[in-house]
PDB file of C-alpha atoms and ligand atoms in Angstrom:
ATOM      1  CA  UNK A   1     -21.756 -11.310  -9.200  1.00  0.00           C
ATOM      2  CA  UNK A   2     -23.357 -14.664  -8.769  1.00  0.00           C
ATOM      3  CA  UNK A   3     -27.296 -15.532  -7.883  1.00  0.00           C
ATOM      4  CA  UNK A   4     -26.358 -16.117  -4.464  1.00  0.00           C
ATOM      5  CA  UNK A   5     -24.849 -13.140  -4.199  1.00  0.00           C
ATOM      6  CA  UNK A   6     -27.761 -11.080  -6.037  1.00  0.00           C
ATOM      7  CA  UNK A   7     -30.001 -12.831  -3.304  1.00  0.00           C
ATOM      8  CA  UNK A   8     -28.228 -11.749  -0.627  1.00  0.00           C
ATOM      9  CA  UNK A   9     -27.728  -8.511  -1.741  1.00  0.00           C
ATOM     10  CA  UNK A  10     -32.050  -7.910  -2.808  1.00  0.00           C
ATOM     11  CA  UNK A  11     -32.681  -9.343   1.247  1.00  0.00           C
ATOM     12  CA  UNK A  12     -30.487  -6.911   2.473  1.00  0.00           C
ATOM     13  CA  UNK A  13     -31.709  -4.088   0.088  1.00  0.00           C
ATOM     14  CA  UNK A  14     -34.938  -4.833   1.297  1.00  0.00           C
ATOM     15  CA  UNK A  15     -33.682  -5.174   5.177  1.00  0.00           C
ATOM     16  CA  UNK A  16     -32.737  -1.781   4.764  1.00  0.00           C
ATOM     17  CA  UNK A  17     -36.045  -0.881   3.932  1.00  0.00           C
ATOM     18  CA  UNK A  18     -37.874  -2.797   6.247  1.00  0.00           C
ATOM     19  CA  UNK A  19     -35.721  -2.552   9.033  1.00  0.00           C
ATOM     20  CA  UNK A  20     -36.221   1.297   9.765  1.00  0.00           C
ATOM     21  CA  UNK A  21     -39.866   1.299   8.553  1.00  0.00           C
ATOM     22  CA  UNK A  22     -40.477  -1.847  11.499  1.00  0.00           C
ATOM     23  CA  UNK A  23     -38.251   0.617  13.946  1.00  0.00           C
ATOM     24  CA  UNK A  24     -39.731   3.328  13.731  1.00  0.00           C
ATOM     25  CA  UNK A  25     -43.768   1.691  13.798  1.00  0.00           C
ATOM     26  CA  UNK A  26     -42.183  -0.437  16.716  1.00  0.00           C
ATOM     27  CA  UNK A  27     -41.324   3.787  17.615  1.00  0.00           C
ATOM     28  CA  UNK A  28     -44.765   4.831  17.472  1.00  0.00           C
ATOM     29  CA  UNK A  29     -46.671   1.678  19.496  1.00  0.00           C
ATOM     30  CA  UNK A  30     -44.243   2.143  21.591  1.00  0.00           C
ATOM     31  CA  UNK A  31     -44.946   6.087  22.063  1.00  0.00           C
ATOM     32  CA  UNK A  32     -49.010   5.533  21.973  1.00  0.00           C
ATOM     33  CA  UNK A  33     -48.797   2.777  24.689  1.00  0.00           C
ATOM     34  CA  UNK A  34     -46.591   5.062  26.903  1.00  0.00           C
ATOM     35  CA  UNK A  35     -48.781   8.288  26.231  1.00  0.00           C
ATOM     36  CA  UNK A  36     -51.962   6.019  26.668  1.00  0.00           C
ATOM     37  CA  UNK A  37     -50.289   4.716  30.122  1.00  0.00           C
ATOM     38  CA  UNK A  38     -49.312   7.413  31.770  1.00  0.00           C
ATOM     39  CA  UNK A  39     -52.799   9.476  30.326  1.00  0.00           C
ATOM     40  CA  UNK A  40     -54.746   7.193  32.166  1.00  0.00           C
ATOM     41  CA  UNK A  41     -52.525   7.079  35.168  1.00  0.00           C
ATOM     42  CA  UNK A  42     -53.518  10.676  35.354  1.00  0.00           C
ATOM     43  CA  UNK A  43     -57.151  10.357  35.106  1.00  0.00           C
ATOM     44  CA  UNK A  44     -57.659   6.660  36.964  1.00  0.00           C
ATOM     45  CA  UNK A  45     -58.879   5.491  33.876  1.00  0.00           C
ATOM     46  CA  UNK A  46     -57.914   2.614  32.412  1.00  0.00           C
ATOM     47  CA  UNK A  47     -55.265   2.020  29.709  1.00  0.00           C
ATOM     48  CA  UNK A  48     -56.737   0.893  26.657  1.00  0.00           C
ATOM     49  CA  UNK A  49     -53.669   1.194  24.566  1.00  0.00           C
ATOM     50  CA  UNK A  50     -50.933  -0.605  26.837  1.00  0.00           C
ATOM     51  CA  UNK A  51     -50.518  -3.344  24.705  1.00  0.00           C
ATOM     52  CA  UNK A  52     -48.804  -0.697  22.376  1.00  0.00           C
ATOM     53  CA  UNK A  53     -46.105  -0.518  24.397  1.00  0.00           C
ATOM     54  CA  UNK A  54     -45.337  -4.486  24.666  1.00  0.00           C
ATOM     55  CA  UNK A  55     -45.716  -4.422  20.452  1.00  0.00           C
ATOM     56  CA  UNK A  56     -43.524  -1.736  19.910  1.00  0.00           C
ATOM     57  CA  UNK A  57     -40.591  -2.712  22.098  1.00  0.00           C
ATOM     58  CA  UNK A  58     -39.943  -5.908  20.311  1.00  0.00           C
ATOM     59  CA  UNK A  59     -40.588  -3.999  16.706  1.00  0.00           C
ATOM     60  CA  UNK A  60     -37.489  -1.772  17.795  1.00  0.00           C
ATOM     61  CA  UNK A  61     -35.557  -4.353  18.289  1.00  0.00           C
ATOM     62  CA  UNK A  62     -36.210  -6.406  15.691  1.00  0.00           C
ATOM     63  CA  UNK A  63     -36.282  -2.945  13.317  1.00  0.00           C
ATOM     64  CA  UNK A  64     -32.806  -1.848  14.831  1.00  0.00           C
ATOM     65  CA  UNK A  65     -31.205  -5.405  13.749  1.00  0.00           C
ATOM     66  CA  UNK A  66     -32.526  -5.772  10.620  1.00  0.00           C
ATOM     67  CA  UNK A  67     -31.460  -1.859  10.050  1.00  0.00           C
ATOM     68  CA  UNK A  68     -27.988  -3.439  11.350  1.00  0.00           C
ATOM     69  CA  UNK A  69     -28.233  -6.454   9.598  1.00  0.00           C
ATOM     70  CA  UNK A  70     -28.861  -4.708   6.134  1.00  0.00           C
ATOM     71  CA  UNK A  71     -25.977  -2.375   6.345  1.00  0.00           C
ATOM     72  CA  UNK A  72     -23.521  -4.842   7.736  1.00  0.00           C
ATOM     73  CA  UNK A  73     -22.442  -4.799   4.004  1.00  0.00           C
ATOM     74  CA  UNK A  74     -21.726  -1.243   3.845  1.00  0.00           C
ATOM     75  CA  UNK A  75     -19.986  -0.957   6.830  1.00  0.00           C
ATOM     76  CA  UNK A  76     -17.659  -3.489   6.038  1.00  0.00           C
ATOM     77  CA  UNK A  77     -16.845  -2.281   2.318  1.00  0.00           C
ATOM     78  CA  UNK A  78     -17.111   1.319   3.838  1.00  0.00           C
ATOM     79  CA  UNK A  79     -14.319   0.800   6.250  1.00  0.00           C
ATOM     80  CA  UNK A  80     -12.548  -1.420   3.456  1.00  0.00           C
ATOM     81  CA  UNK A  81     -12.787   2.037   1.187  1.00  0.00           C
ATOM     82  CA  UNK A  82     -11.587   4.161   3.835  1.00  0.00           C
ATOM     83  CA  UNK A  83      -8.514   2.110   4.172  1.00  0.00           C
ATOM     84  CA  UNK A  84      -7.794   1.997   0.050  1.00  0.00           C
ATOM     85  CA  UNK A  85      -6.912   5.344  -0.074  1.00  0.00           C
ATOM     86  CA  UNK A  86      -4.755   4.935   2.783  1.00  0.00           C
ATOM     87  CA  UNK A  87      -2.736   2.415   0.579  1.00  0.00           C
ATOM     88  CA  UNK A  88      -2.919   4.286  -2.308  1.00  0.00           C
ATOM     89  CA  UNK A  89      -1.412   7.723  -1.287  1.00  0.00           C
ATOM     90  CA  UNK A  90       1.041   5.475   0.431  1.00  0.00           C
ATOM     91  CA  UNK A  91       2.263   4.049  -2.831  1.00  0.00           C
ATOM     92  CA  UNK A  92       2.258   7.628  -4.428  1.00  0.00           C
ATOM     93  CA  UNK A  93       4.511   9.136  -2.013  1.00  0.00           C
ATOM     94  CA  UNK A  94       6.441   5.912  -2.827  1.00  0.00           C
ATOM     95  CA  UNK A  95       6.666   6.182  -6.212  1.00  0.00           C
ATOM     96  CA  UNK A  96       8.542   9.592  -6.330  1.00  0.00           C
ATOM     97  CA  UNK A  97      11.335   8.098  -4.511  1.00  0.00           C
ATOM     98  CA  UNK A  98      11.793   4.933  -6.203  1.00  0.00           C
ATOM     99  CA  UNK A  99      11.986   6.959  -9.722  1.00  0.00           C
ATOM    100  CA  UNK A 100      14.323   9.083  -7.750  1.00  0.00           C
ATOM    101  CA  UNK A 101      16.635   6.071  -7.092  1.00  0.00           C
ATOM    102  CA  UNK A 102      16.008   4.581 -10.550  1.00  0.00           C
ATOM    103  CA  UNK A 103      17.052   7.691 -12.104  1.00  0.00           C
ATOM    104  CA  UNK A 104      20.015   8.262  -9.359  1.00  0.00           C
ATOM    105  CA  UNK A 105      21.313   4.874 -10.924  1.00  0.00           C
ATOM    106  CA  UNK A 106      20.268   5.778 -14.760  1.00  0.00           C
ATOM    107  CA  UNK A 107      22.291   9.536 -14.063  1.00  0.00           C
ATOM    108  CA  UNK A 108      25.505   7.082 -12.451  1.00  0.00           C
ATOM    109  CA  UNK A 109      26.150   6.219 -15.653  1.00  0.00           C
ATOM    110  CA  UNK A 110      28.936   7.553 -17.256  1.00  0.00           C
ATOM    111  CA  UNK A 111      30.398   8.614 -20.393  1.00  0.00           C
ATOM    112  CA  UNK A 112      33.626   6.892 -20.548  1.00  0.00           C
ATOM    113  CA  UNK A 113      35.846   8.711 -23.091  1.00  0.00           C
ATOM    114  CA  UNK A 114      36.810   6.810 -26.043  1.00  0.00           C
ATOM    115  CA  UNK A 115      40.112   8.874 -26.792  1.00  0.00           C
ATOM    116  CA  UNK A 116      41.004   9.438 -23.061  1.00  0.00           C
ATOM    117  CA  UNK A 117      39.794   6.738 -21.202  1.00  0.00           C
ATOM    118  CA  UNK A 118      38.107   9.470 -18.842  1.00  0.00           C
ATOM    119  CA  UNK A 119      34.918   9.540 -16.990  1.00  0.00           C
ATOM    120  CA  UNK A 120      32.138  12.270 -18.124  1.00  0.00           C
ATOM    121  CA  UNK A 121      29.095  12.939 -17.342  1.00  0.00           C
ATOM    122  CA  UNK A 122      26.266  10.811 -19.000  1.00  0.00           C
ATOM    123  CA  UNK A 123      25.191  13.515 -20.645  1.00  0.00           C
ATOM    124  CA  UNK A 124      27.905  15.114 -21.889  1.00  0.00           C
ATOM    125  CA  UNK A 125      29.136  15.943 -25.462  1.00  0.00           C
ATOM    126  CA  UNK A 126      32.375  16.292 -25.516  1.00  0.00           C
ATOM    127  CA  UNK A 127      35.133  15.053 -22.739  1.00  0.00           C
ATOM    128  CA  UNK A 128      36.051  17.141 -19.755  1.00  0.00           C
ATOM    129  CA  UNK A 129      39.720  16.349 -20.086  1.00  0.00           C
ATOM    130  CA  UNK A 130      40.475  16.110 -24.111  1.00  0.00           C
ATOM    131  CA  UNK A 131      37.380  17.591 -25.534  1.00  0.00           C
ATOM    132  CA  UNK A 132      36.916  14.703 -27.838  1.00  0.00           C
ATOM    133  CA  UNK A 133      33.645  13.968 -29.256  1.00  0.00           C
ATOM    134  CA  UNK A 134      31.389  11.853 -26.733  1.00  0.00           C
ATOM    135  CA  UNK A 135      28.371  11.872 -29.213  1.00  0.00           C
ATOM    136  CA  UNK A 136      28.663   9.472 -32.157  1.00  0.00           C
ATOM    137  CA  UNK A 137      26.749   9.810 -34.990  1.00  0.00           C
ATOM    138  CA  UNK A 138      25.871   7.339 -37.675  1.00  0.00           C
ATOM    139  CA  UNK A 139      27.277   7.567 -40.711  1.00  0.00           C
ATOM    140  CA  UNK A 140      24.543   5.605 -42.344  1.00  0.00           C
ATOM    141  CA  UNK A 141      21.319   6.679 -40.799  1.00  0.00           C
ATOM    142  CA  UNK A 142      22.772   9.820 -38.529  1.00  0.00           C
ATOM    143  CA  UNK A 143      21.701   8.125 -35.514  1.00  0.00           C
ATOM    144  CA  UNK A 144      23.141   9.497 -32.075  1.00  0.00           C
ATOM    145  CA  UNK A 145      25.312   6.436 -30.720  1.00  0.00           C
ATOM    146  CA  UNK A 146      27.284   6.278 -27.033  1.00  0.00           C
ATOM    147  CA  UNK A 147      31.027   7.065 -28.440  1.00  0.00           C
ATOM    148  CA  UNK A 148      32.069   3.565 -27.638  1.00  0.00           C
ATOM    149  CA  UNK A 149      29.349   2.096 -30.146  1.00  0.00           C
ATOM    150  CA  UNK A 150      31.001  -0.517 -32.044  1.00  0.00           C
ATOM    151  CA  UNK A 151      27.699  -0.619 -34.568  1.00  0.00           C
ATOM    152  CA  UNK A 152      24.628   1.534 -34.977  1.00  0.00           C
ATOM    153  CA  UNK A 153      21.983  -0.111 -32.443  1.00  0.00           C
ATOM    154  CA  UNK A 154      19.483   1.698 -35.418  1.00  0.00           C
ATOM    155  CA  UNK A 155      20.920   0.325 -38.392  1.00  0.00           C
ATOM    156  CA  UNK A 156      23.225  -2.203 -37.670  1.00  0.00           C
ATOM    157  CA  UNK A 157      25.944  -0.353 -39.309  1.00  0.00           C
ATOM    158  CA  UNK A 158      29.745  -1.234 -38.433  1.00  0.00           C
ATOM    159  CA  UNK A 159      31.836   2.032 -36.993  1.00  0.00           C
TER     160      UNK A 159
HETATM  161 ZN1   ZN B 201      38.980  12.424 -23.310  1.00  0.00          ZN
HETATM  162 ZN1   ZN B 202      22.793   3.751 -38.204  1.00  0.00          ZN
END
């Protein structure tokens, strides 16, 4: 956050303050100059306190739109965090499905039978149609290898 920003953000801190403080006073002339009015409507006196009324007006105003003013911030970034979430459960009920797909393609892979030439499943052990070994093992390190492995992808060893 730079100065500027800082700035900004103490004026509106202090709008915020200000701003409902200067309402509700402009509240209050307002009330005392329309009680002191109509009081002395009743009993032909004269109002004393009218000028109340012509402070306060203008206070609420000016109270209301600095009250606006200073949470013009909030509202925006409120809004802005209302619509995050949106986004975010959005890409969650996303992700199941694309890991479905990914592993839909990972699970299409199949274990072609070195001694057969048949398709098995990827994770199968031994062929469907001769029963050969699909699981190679190492004979160096003991490594599982696919059963097409021409060398250990552990050890580099030659099968
Ligand atoms: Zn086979
Ligand atoms: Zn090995």
């Amino acid at each position: 956050m730079n100065d500027k920003d800082k700035k900004h953000l103490a004026i509106k801190k202090t709008l915020k303050i200000v701003g409902p403080i200067v309402a509700i006073a402009g509240l209050v002339f307002a009330i005392i100059g329309f009680v002191d009015f109509f009081g002395s409507m009743s009993d032909f006196g004269r109002p004393t306190k009218f000028w109340c009324f012509f402070v306060g007006f203008p206070l609420i105003a000016v109270g209301v739109g600095m009250t606006a003013w200073g949470f013009q911030r909030e509202i925006a970034s409120y809004s802005m965090r209302e619509n995050a979430p949106v986004f975010n459960e959005a890409g969650k009920k996303i992700q199941p499905g694309v890991r479905a797909i990914a592993d839909a393609v990972k699970n299409s892979d199949v274990r072609i039978c070195p001694s057969c030439g048949s398709e098995n499943d990827n994770d199968a052990a031994f062929c469907k149609k001769c029963g050969a070994s699909l699981v190679k093992k190492c004979p160096s390190c003991g490594a599982d290898l696919d059963a097409d492995a021409q060398f250990c992808d552990k050890c580099g060893t030659k099968l």
